[in-house]
PDB file of C-alpha atoms and ligand atoms in Angstrom:
ATOM      1  CA  UNK A 685       0.000   0.000   0.000  1.00  0.00           C
ATOM      2  CA  UNK A 686       1.227   3.502  -0.808  1.00  0.00           C
ATOM      3  CA  UNK A 687       2.574   5.367   2.205  1.00  0.00           C
ATOM      4  CA  UNK A 688       0.617   8.503   3.141  1.00  0.00           C
ATOM      5  CA  UNK A 689       0.847  11.046   5.934  1.00  0.00           C
ATOM      6  CA  UNK A 690      -1.295  13.916   7.159  1.00  0.00           C
ATOM      7  CA  UNK A 691       0.027  17.291   8.382  1.00  0.00           C
ATOM      8  CA  UNK A 692      -2.391  20.010   9.521  1.00  0.00           C
ATOM      9  CA  UNK A 693      -5.194  19.962   6.905  1.00  0.00           C
ATOM     10  CA  UNK A 694      -3.311  18.277   4.035  1.00  0.00           C
ATOM     11  CA  UNK A 695      -2.270  14.815   2.992  1.00  0.00           C
ATOM     12  CA  UNK A 696       1.027  13.846   1.406  1.00  0.00           C
ATOM     13  CA  UNK A 697       2.257  10.717  -0.330  1.00  0.00           C
ATOM     14  CA  UNK A 698       5.697   9.125  -0.427  1.00  0.00           C
ATOM     15  CA  UNK A 699       7.896  10.737  -3.074  1.00  0.00           C
ATOM     16  CA  UNK A 700      11.649  10.197  -2.500  1.00  0.00           C
ATOM     17  CA  UNK A 701      12.791   7.394  -0.177  1.00  0.00           C
ATOM     18  CA  UNK A 702      15.584   8.111   2.289  1.00  0.00           C
ATOM     19  CA  UNK A 703      18.031   5.757   0.500  1.00  0.00           C
ATOM     20  CA  UNK A 704      17.780   7.844  -2.687  1.00  0.00           C
ATOM     21  CA  UNK A 705      18.310  11.083  -0.757  1.00  0.00           C
ATOM     22  CA  UNK A 706      21.384   9.635   0.946  1.00  0.00           C
ATOM     23  CA  UNK A 707      22.838   8.492  -2.381  1.00  0.00           C
ATOM     24  CA  UNK A 708      22.360  11.963  -3.862  1.00  0.00           C
ATOM     25  CA  UNK A 709      24.090  13.463  -0.814  1.00  0.00           C
ATOM     26  CA  UNK A 710      27.003  11.032  -1.179  1.00  0.00           C
ATOM     27  CA  UNK A 711      27.514  12.262  -4.746  1.00  0.00           C
ATOM     28  CA  UNK A 712      27.417  15.953  -3.776  1.00  0.00           C
ATOM     29  CA  UNK A 713      29.771  15.364  -0.831  1.00  0.00           C
ATOM     30  CA  UNK A 714      32.273  13.685  -3.182  1.00  0.00           C
ATOM     31  CA  UNK A 715      32.214  16.749  -5.420  1.00  0.00           C
ATOM     32  CA  UNK A 716      32.662  19.092  -2.434  1.00  0.00           C
ATOM     33  CA  UNK A 717      35.575  17.045  -1.077  1.00  0.00           C
ATOM     34  CA  UNK A 718      37.209  17.264  -4.464  1.00  0.00           C
ATOM     35  CA  UNK A 719      36.538  20.979  -5.095  1.00  0.00           C
ATOM     36  CA  UNK A 720      37.514  22.207  -1.613  1.00  0.00           C
ATOM     37  CA  UNK A 721      40.497  19.886  -1.118  1.00  0.00           C
ATOM     38  CA  UNK A 722      42.794  22.926  -0.837  1.00  0.00           C
ATOM     39  CA  UNK A 723      41.010  24.381   2.226  1.00  0.00           C
ATOM     40  CA  UNK A 724      43.277  24.672   5.275  1.00  0.00           C
ATOM     41  CA  UNK A 725      42.855  25.162   9.016  1.00  0.00           C
ATOM     42  CA  UNK A 726      44.048  28.764   8.502  1.00  0.00           C
ATOM     43  CA  UNK A 727      41.599  29.331   5.654  1.00  0.00           C
ATOM     44  CA  UNK A 728      38.640  27.035   6.295  1.00  0.00           C
ATOM     45  CA  UNK A 729      35.465  27.035   4.242  1.00  0.00           C
ATOM     46  CA  UNK A 730      32.515  28.725   5.938  1.00  0.00           C
ATOM     47  CA  UNK A 731      29.504  26.451   5.650  1.00  0.00           C
ATOM     48  CA  UNK A 732      26.438  28.653   6.005  1.00  0.00           C
ATOM     49  CA  UNK A 733      23.431  26.531   6.908  1.00  0.00           C
ATOM     50  CA  UNK A 734      20.037  28.098   6.299  1.00  0.00           C
ATOM     51  CA  UNK A 735      17.739  27.386   9.216  1.00  0.00           C
ATOM     52  CA  UNK A 736      15.524  25.559   9.724  1.00  0.00           C
ATOM     53  CA  UNK A 737      15.017  23.555   6.565  1.00  0.00           C
ATOM     54  CA  UNK A 738      18.639  22.737   5.747  1.00  0.00           C
ATOM     55  CA  UNK A 739      19.632  21.329   9.146  1.00  0.00           C
ATOM     56  CA  UNK A 740      19.321  17.669   8.196  1.00  0.00           C
ATOM     57  CA  UNK A 741      21.012  18.134   4.822  1.00  0.00           C
ATOM     58  CA  UNK A 742      23.829  20.127   6.473  1.00  0.00           C
ATOM     59  CA  UNK A 743      24.281  17.435   9.141  1.00  0.00           C
ATOM     60  CA  UNK A 744      24.458  14.705   6.494  1.00  0.00           C
ATOM     61  CA  UNK A 745      27.021  16.738   4.531  1.00  0.00           C
ATOM     62  CA  UNK A 746      29.080  17.379   7.670  1.00  0.00           C
ATOM     63  CA  UNK A 747      29.347  13.641   8.287  1.00  0.00           C
ATOM     64  CA  UNK A 748      30.873  13.228   4.820  1.00  0.00           C
ATOM     65  CA  UNK A 749      33.047  16.352   4.438  1.00  0.00           C
ATOM     66  CA  UNK A 750      36.775  15.920   4.926  1.00  0.00           C
ATOM     67  CA  UNK A 751      38.150  19.479   4.467  1.00  0.00           C
ATOM     68  CA  UNK A 752      38.470  22.091   7.253  1.00  0.00           C
ATOM     69  CA  UNK A 753      35.319  24.142   7.698  1.00  0.00           C
ATOM     70  CA  UNK A 754      33.523  26.323  10.200  1.00  0.00           C
ATOM     71  CA  UNK A 755      29.772  26.042  10.577  1.00  0.00           C
ATOM     72  CA  UNK A 756      27.565  29.148  10.653  1.00  0.00           C
ATOM     73  CA  UNK A 757      23.831  29.580  10.337  1.00  0.00           C
ATOM     74  CA  UNK A 758      21.282  32.159   9.296  1.00  0.00           C
ATOM     75  CA  UNK A 759      17.544  32.162   8.885  1.00  0.00           C
ATOM     76  CA  UNK A 760      15.614  33.749   6.057  1.00  0.00           C
ATOM     77  CA  UNK A 761      12.019  33.023   5.230  1.00  0.00           C
ATOM     78  CA  UNK A 762       9.760  33.570   2.261  1.00  0.00           C
ATOM     79  CA  UNK A 763       7.242  30.744   2.507  1.00  0.00           C
ATOM     80  CA  UNK A 764       3.853  30.827   4.187  1.00  0.00           C
ATOM     81  CA  UNK A 765       1.844  27.600   3.956  1.00  0.00           C
ATOM     82  CA  UNK A 766       2.568  25.953   0.607  1.00  0.00           C
ATOM     83  CA  UNK A 767       3.697  28.940  -1.481  1.00  0.00           C
ATOM     84  CA  UNK A 768       6.343  31.649  -1.666  1.00  0.00           C
ATOM     85  CA  UNK A 769       5.376  35.208  -0.725  1.00  0.00           C
ATOM     86  CA  UNK A 770       8.244  36.573  -2.823  1.00  0.00           C
ATOM     87  CA  UNK A 771       9.281  38.732   0.154  1.00  0.00           C
ATOM     88  CA  UNK A 772      12.358  37.487   1.995  1.00  0.00           C
ATOM     89  CA  UNK A 773      12.446  38.201   5.732  1.00  0.00           C
ATOM     90  CA  UNK A 774      15.696  37.937   7.700  1.00  0.00           C
ATOM     91  CA  UNK A 775      14.973  36.234  11.014  1.00  0.00           C
ATOM     92  CA  UNK A 776      18.543  35.371  12.041  1.00  0.00           C
ATOM     93  CA  UNK A 777      21.067  37.576  10.226  1.00  0.00           C
ATOM     94  CA  UNK A 778      24.062  36.254   8.330  1.00  0.00           C
ATOM     95  CA  UNK A 779      27.362  36.332  10.245  1.00  0.00           C
ATOM     96  CA  UNK A 780      29.065  39.717   9.946  1.00  0.00           C
ATOM     97  CA  UNK A 781      32.752  38.773   9.595  1.00  0.00           C
ATOM     98  CA  UNK A 782      33.025  37.036   6.253  1.00  0.00           C
ATOM     99  CA  UNK A 783      35.445  39.310   4.439  1.00  0.00           C
ATOM    100  CA  UNK A 784      37.884  37.275   2.342  1.00  0.00           C
ATOM    101  CA  UNK A 785      36.198  33.985   3.260  1.00  0.00           C
ATOM    102  CA  UNK A 786      35.041  31.180   1.004  1.00  0.00           C
ATOM    103  CA  UNK A 787      31.378  30.648   1.777  1.00  0.00           C
ATOM    104  CA  UNK A 788      29.336  27.586   0.903  1.00  0.00           C
ATOM    105  CA  UNK A 789      25.606  28.220   1.300  1.00  0.00           C
ATOM    106  CA  UNK A 790      23.718  25.060   2.241  1.00  0.00           C
ATOM    107  CA  UNK A 791      20.014  25.247   1.361  1.00  0.00           C
ATOM    108  CA  UNK A 792      17.222  22.698   1.589  1.00  0.00           C
ATOM    109  CA  UNK A 793      15.437  23.765  -1.586  1.00  0.00           C
ATOM    110  CA  UNK A 794      15.606  26.462  -4.247  1.00  0.00           C
ATOM    111  CA  UNK A 795      12.215  27.363  -5.676  1.00  0.00           C
ATOM    112  CA  UNK A 796      11.719  30.936  -6.996  1.00  0.00           C
ATOM    113  CA  UNK A 797      15.280  31.708  -5.911  1.00  0.00           C
ATOM    114  CA  UNK A 798      14.300  34.871  -3.996  1.00  0.00           C
ATOM    115  CA  UNK A 799      15.949  33.525  -0.830  1.00  0.00           C
ATOM    116  CA  UNK A 800      19.207  32.536  -2.493  1.00  0.00           C
ATOM    117  CA  UNK A 801      19.485  35.879  -4.329  1.00  0.00           C
ATOM    118  CA  UNK A 802      18.980  37.760  -1.034  1.00  0.00           C
ATOM    119  CA  UNK A 803      21.666  35.655   0.635  1.00  0.00           C
ATOM    120  CA  UNK A 804      24.201  36.054  -2.144  1.00  0.00           C
ATOM    121  CA  UNK A 805      23.625  39.844  -2.167  1.00  0.00           C
ATOM    122  CA  UNK A 806      24.295  39.997   1.571  1.00  0.00           C
ATOM    123  CA  UNK A 807      27.437  37.853   1.225  1.00  0.00           C
ATOM    124  CA  UNK A 808      28.744  40.161  -1.495  1.00  0.00           C
ATOM    125  CA  UNK A 809      28.142  43.176   0.779  1.00  0.00           C
ATOM    126  CA  UNK A 810      30.180  41.371   3.429  1.00  0.00           C
ATOM    127  CA  UNK A 811      32.981  40.907   0.859  1.00  0.00           C
ATOM    128  CA  UNK A 812      33.152  37.102   0.899  1.00  0.00           C
ATOM    129  CA  UNK A 813      35.835  36.146  -1.642  1.00  0.00           C
ATOM    130  CA  UNK A 814      34.050  33.116  -3.078  1.00  0.00           C
ATOM    131  CA  UNK A 815      30.359  32.260  -2.758  1.00  0.00           C
ATOM    132  CA  UNK A 816      28.926  28.904  -3.811  1.00  0.00           C
ATOM    133  CA  UNK A 817      25.493  27.400  -3.417  1.00  0.00           C
ATOM    134  CA  UNK A 818      24.776  23.811  -2.431  1.00  0.00           C
ATOM    135  CA  UNK A 819      21.129  22.799  -2.373  1.00  0.00           C
ATOM    136  CA  UNK A 820      19.505  19.460  -1.656  1.00  0.00           C
ATOM    137  CA  UNK A 821      16.617  20.151  -4.025  1.00  0.00           C
ATOM    138  CA  UNK A 822      15.877  22.402  -6.986  1.00  0.00           C
ATOM    139  CA  UNK A 823      12.507  23.128  -8.590  1.00  0.00           C
ATOM    140  CA  UNK A 824      14.108  23.631 -11.994  1.00  0.00           C
ATOM    141  CA  UNK A 825      10.971  24.796 -13.849  1.00  0.00           C
ATOM    142  CA  UNK A 826      10.439  27.609 -11.347  1.00  0.00           C
ATOM    143  CA  UNK A 827      13.993  28.895 -10.882  1.00  0.00           C
ATOM    144  CA  UNK A 828      14.707  31.815 -13.235  1.00  0.00           C
ATOM    145  CA  UNK A 829      17.387  33.772 -11.351  1.00  0.00           C
ATOM    146  CA  UNK A 830      20.981  34.316 -12.448  1.00  0.00           C
ATOM    147  CA  UNK A 831      22.721  33.040  -9.307  1.00  0.00           C
ATOM    148  CA  UNK A 832      24.670  29.914 -10.252  1.00  0.00           C
ATOM    149  CA  UNK A 833      23.614  26.842  -8.294  1.00  0.00           C
ATOM    150  CA  UNK A 834      26.956  25.077  -8.010  1.00  0.00           C
ATOM    151  CA  UNK A 835      25.823  21.877  -6.282  1.00  0.00           C
ATOM    152  CA  UNK A 836      22.324  20.471  -6.708  1.00  0.00           C
ATOM    153  CA  UNK A 837      21.712  17.049  -5.184  1.00  0.00           C
ATOM    154  CA  UNK A 838      18.289  16.453  -6.761  1.00  0.00           C
ATOM    155  CA  UNK A 839      15.935  18.190  -9.175  1.00  0.00           C
ATOM    156  CA  UNK A 840      12.194  17.910  -8.599  1.00  0.00           C
ATOM    157  CA  UNK A 841       9.084  19.099 -10.462  1.00  0.00           C
ATOM    158  CA  UNK A 842       7.124  22.127  -9.238  1.00  0.00           C
ATOM    159  CA  UNK A 843       5.324  20.354  -6.389  1.00  0.00           C
ATOM    160  CA  UNK A 844       5.093  21.116  -2.690  1.00  0.00           C
ATOM    161  CA  UNK A 845       7.088  18.640  -0.622  1.00  0.00           C
ATOM    162  CA  UNK A 846       7.859  17.947   3.046  1.00  0.00           C
ATOM    163  CA  UNK A 847      10.259  15.807   5.042  1.00  0.00           C
ATOM    164  CA  UNK A 848      14.042  15.579   5.469  1.00  0.00           C
ATOM    165  CA  UNK A 849      14.043  19.043   7.078  1.00  0.00           C
ATOM    166  CA  UNK A 850      11.339  20.606   4.916  1.00  0.00           C
ATOM    167  CA  UNK A 851       8.084  21.653   6.536  1.00  0.00           C
ATOM    168  CA  UNK A 852       4.469  22.492   5.941  1.00  0.00           C
ATOM    169  CA  UNK A 853       3.829  25.281   8.464  1.00  0.00           C
ATOM    170  CA  UNK A 854       6.565  23.850  10.704  1.00  0.00           C
ATOM    171  CA  UNK A 855       5.377  20.233  10.670  1.00  0.00           C
ATOM    172  CA  UNK A 856       7.004  17.348   8.815  1.00  0.00           C
ATOM    173  CA  UNK A 857      10.684  18.272   9.235  1.00  0.00           C
ATOM    174  CA  UNK A 858      11.405  15.062  11.157  1.00  0.00           C
ATOM    175  CA  UNK A 859      10.163  12.676   8.461  1.00  0.00           C
ATOM    176  CA  UNK A 860      13.123  10.794   6.986  1.00  0.00           C
ATOM    177  CA  UNK A 861      11.717  10.388   3.472  1.00  0.00           C
ATOM    178  CA  UNK A 862      10.392  13.176   1.234  1.00  0.00           C
ATOM    179  CA  UNK A 863       6.610  13.330   0.724  1.00  0.00           C
ATOM    180  CA  UNK A 864       4.661  15.273  -1.906  1.00  0.00           C
ATOM    181  CA  UNK A 865       1.359  17.084  -1.492  1.00  0.00           C
ATOM    182  CA  UNK A 866      -1.431  14.780  -2.606  1.00  0.00           C
ATOM    183  CA  UNK A 867      -3.754  16.884  -4.791  1.00  0.00           C
TER     184      UNK A 867
HETATM  185  P1  IMP B 964      12.515  30.505  -2.743  1.00  0.00           P
HETATM  186  O1  IMP B 964      12.953  31.785  -2.104  1.00  0.00           O
HETATM  187  O2  IMP B 964      11.215  30.656  -3.506  1.00  0.00           O
HETATM  188  O3  IMP B 964      13.578  29.871  -3.628  1.00  0.00           O
HETATM  189  O4  IMP B 964      12.117  29.502  -1.602  1.00  0.00           O
HETATM  190  C1  IMP B 964      13.069  28.876  -0.846  1.00  0.00           C
HETATM  191  C2  IMP B 964      12.555  28.495   0.523  1.00  0.00           C
HETATM  192  O5  IMP B 964      11.151  28.239   0.521  1.00  0.00           O
HETATM  193  C3  IMP B 964      13.196  27.203   0.955  1.00  0.00           C
HETATM  194  O6  IMP B 964      14.376  27.448   1.689  1.00  0.00           O
HETATM  195  C4  IMP B 964      12.123  26.553   1.784  1.00  0.00           C
HETATM  196  O7  IMP B 964      12.232  26.995   3.125  1.00  0.00           O
HETATM  197  C5  IMP B 964      10.837  27.047   1.192  1.00  0.00           C
HETATM  198  N1  IMP B 964      10.262  26.073   0.227  1.00  0.00           N
HETATM  199  C6  IMP B 964      10.275  26.145  -1.132  1.00  0.00           C
HETATM  200  N2  IMP B 964       9.653  25.102  -1.680  1.00  0.00           N
HETATM  201  C7  IMP B 964       9.243  24.321  -0.652  1.00  0.00           C
HETATM  202  C8  IMP B 964       8.526  23.061  -0.592  1.00  0.00           C
HETATM  203  O8  IMP B 964       8.141  22.425  -1.590  1.00  0.00           O
HETATM  204  N3  IMP B 964       8.295  22.583   0.667  1.00  0.00           N
HETATM  205  C9  IMP B 964       8.690  23.223   1.804  1.00  0.00           C
HETATM  206  N4  IMP B 964       9.350  24.395   1.784  1.00  0.00           N
HETATM  207  C10 IMP B 964       9.620  24.936   0.561  1.00  0.00           C
HETATM  208 MG1   MG B 965      14.622  27.137   3.770  1.00  0.00          MG
END
């Protein structure tokens, strides 16, 4: 029988099993280990985790990353319910001292791209020397911005999903597989 869950007023069905997510993360982590192999303790990569959605993805990456890094976090939000408002609110600001640093943004999902554009703009203002984006998921049909998405673990169609850190009005983050809204 197909696995289904209910969160608030909506039902969701199984979409991406945990094993597939983990395999996609393995592949991205291999690329990161290769591309950042020259990082040193004196010049570590700054991994900037976007709260709350990217916490599980960031933790899974951390378990696999072998180069020196420091972990930072920020929180921006644009989603209410199951759609983007297009207005990005900063709830926990980005760290201030990033001048000359290599920053790797770790996102759960890129949809319209408003959030990622706002983050990259703020990192440029802070004079980070290299800014790259690593996202677990990308809604490719929706994303029309110019910011390069350097590392994309998985592409998905334009559907609302939950699980593996992603929420529907704060619920569903603790589900280990990814579920899609059942319409
Ligand atoms: P963007 O600014 O439109 O690219 O939206 C990015 C943010 O919206 C993500 O970091 C998520 O927090 C949230 N988001 C986008 N799509 C989904 C989804 O399908 N499920 C849950 N949250 C989503
Ligand atoms: Mg998010």
